[in-house]
Amino acid sequence: AQSVTQPDIHITVSEGASLELRCNYSYGATPYLFWYVQSPGQGLQLLLKYFSGDTLVQGIKGFEAEFKRSQSSFNLRKPSVHWSDAAEYFCAVGATGGGNKLTFGTGTQLKVEL
Amino acid sequence: GAGVSQSPSNKVTEKGKDVELRCDPISGHTALYWYRQSLGQGLEFLIYFQGNSAPDKSGLPSDRFSAERTGGSVSTLTIQRTQQEDSAVYLCASSLRQGPTEAFFGQGTRLTVV
């Protein structure tokens, strides 16, 4: 069974600083990987996804993520954080069989200091 | 519609009552998913529909939980004899097809059992 680990529960960064959110996955085959963001009281919005091909993927709002098979990682990065990026971020892996149900990590709460 | 719509947005119910949560997926999306988000449990998969059939119900926590989908569109999640541990945010998502593709999430129904 697949699993996702987000080791950082809370992260605080200053506005304008760079950001890296960690995600490690466990899956027996080539994973389909996603990063979602959730603002308070809102649903989940997709930031970016990896299915195959180029291991560096670009997403919305200036985010990017790099798939590293050797490290089973899919870390999310942003070179300069904005105050509006404060939210909870979820990494997820999608199953390749029986639909695309997602297994989520426990999330990382990002706080941005002005 | 433009996005996944869920109703009600908030529901407070007394322990032991039945509740129905509704999800209107994006038009044309054949795959529909229900997830539950609760403190301490994170985001959990409940059930997946492809069309009107549910090939994966593995996440339903007990036989008090059921779901149906009619006309390949609207889905209803029913919880019978609600318990306090059912309190959570119930999220619905839809995608254009099964397999690796983006899932779009609704804003969720916050269920509180008192």
PDB file of C-alpha atoms in Angstrom, chain B residues 8-73:
ATOM      1  CA  PRO B   8     -24.628  21.875   3.008  1.00  0.00           C
ATOM      2  CA  SER B   9     -21.423  23.693   3.831  1.00  0.00           C
ATOM      3  CA  ASN B  10     -22.048  23.155   7.522  1.00  0.00           C
ATOM      4  CA  LYS B  11     -24.220  20.621   9.304  1.00  0.00           C
ATOM      5  CA  VAL B  12     -24.808  20.229  13.024  1.00  0.00           C
ATOM      6  CA  THR B  13     -26.692  17.109  14.014  1.00  0.00           C
ATOM      7  CA  GLU B  14     -27.558  15.267  17.166  1.00  0.00           C
ATOM      8  CA  LYS B  15     -25.928  11.965  17.957  1.00  0.00           C
ATOM      9  CA  GLY B  16     -27.984   9.117  16.562  1.00  0.00           C
ATOM     10  CA  LYS B  17     -29.532  11.082  13.703  1.00  0.00           C
ATOM     11  CA  ASP B  18     -28.973  10.301  10.031  1.00  0.00           C
ATOM     12  CA  VAL B  19     -27.371  12.855   7.717  1.00  0.00           C
ATOM     13  CA  GLU B  20     -27.035  13.195   3.964  1.00  0.00           C
ATOM     14  CA  LEU B  21     -24.227  15.099   2.309  1.00  0.00           C
ATOM     15  CA  ARG B  22     -24.470  16.061  -1.324  1.00  0.00           C
ATOM     16  CA  CYS B  23     -21.853  16.494  -4.026  1.00  0.00           C
ATOM     17  CA  ASP B  24     -22.327  17.946  -7.495  1.00  0.00           C
ATOM     18  CA  PRO B  25     -19.230  17.166  -9.556  1.00  0.00           C
ATOM     19  CA  ILE B  26     -17.930  19.125 -12.496  1.00  0.00           C
ATOM     20  CA  SER B  27     -20.059  18.419 -15.533  1.00  0.00           C
ATOM     21  CA  GLY B  28     -18.636  15.605 -17.621  1.00  0.00           C
ATOM     22  CA  HIS B  29     -16.403  14.222 -14.901  1.00  0.00           C
ATOM     23  CA  THR B  30     -16.907  10.487 -14.718  1.00  0.00           C
ATOM     24  CA  ALA B  31     -14.880   9.818 -11.573  1.00  0.00           C
ATOM     25  CA  LEU B  32     -16.017  11.013  -8.144  1.00  0.00           C
ATOM     26  CA  TYR B  33     -14.340  10.586  -4.769  1.00  0.00           C
ATOM     27  CA  TRP B  34     -15.282  11.169  -1.151  1.00  0.00           C
ATOM     28  CA  TYR B  35     -12.653  11.931   1.457  1.00  0.00           C
ATOM     29  CA  ARG B  36     -12.858  12.751   5.146  1.00  0.00           C
ATOM     30  CA  GLN B  37     -10.629  15.255   6.886  1.00  0.00           C
ATOM     31  CA  SER B  38     -10.463  15.116  10.647  1.00  0.00           C
ATOM     32  CA  LEU B  39      -8.068  16.156  13.364  1.00  0.00           C
ATOM     33  CA  GLY B  40      -5.698  13.370  14.159  1.00  0.00           C
ATOM     34  CA  GLN B  41      -6.609  11.341  11.072  1.00  0.00           C
ATOM     35  CA  GLY B  42      -5.721  13.726   8.282  1.00  0.00           C
ATOM     36  CA  LEU B  43      -7.280  13.206   4.862  1.00  0.00           C
ATOM     37  CA  GLU B  44      -8.752   9.747   4.387  1.00  0.00           C
ATOM     38  CA  PHE B  45     -10.189   8.187   1.261  1.00  0.00           C
ATOM     39  CA  LEU B  46     -13.730   6.903   1.701  1.00  0.00           C
ATOM     40  CA  ILE B  47     -15.167   5.781  -1.637  1.00  0.00           C
ATOM     41  CA  TYR B  48     -14.634   6.137  -5.386  1.00  0.00           C
ATOM     42  CA  PHE B  49     -17.247   6.136  -8.146  1.00  0.00           C
ATOM     43  CA  GLN B  50     -16.715   5.552 -11.823  1.00  0.00           C
ATOM     44  CA  GLY B  51     -20.001   6.487 -13.395  1.00  0.00           C
ATOM     45  CA  ASN B  52     -22.709   5.158 -11.101  1.00  0.00           C
ATOM     46  CA  SER B  53     -20.754   2.202  -9.797  1.00  0.00           C
ATOM     47  CA  ALA B  54     -18.401   2.169  -6.840  1.00  0.00           C
ATOM     48  CA  PRO B  55     -15.466  -0.119  -7.568  1.00  0.00           C
ATOM     49  CA  ASP B  56     -13.669   0.925  -4.398  1.00  0.00           C
ATOM     50  CA  LYS B  57     -15.506   1.336  -1.097  1.00  0.00           C
ATOM     51  CA  SER B  58     -12.541   0.306   0.976  1.00  0.00           C
ATOM     52  CA  GLY B  59     -12.350   3.524   2.965  1.00  0.00           C
ATOM     53  CA  LEU B  60     -15.867   3.538   4.390  1.00  0.00           C
ATOM     54  CA  PRO B  61     -15.257   3.238   8.146  1.00  0.00           C
ATOM     55  CA  SER B  62     -18.362   1.260   9.064  1.00  0.00           C
ATOM     56  CA  ASP B  63     -21.658   0.004   7.694  1.00  0.00           C
ATOM     57  CA  ARG B  64     -23.272   3.204   8.957  1.00  0.00           C
ATOM     58  CA  PHE B  65     -21.672   4.919   5.969  1.00  0.00           C
ATOM     59  CA  SER B  66     -23.040   4.534   2.463  1.00  0.00           C
ATOM     60  CA  ALA B  67     -22.942   6.476  -0.756  1.00  0.00           C
ATOM     61  CA  GLU B  68     -24.653   6.460  -4.080  1.00  0.00           C
ATOM     62  CA  ARG B  69     -24.330   8.246  -7.363  1.00  0.00           C
ATOM     63  CA  THR B  70     -27.140   8.694  -9.826  1.00  0.00           C
ATOM     64  CA  GLY B  71     -27.105   9.638 -13.479  1.00  0.00           C
ATOM     65  CA  GLY B  72     -23.341   9.645 -13.427  1.00  0.00           C
ATOM     66  CA  SER B  73     -23.517  12.993 -11.703  1.00  0.00           C
TER      67      SER B  73
END
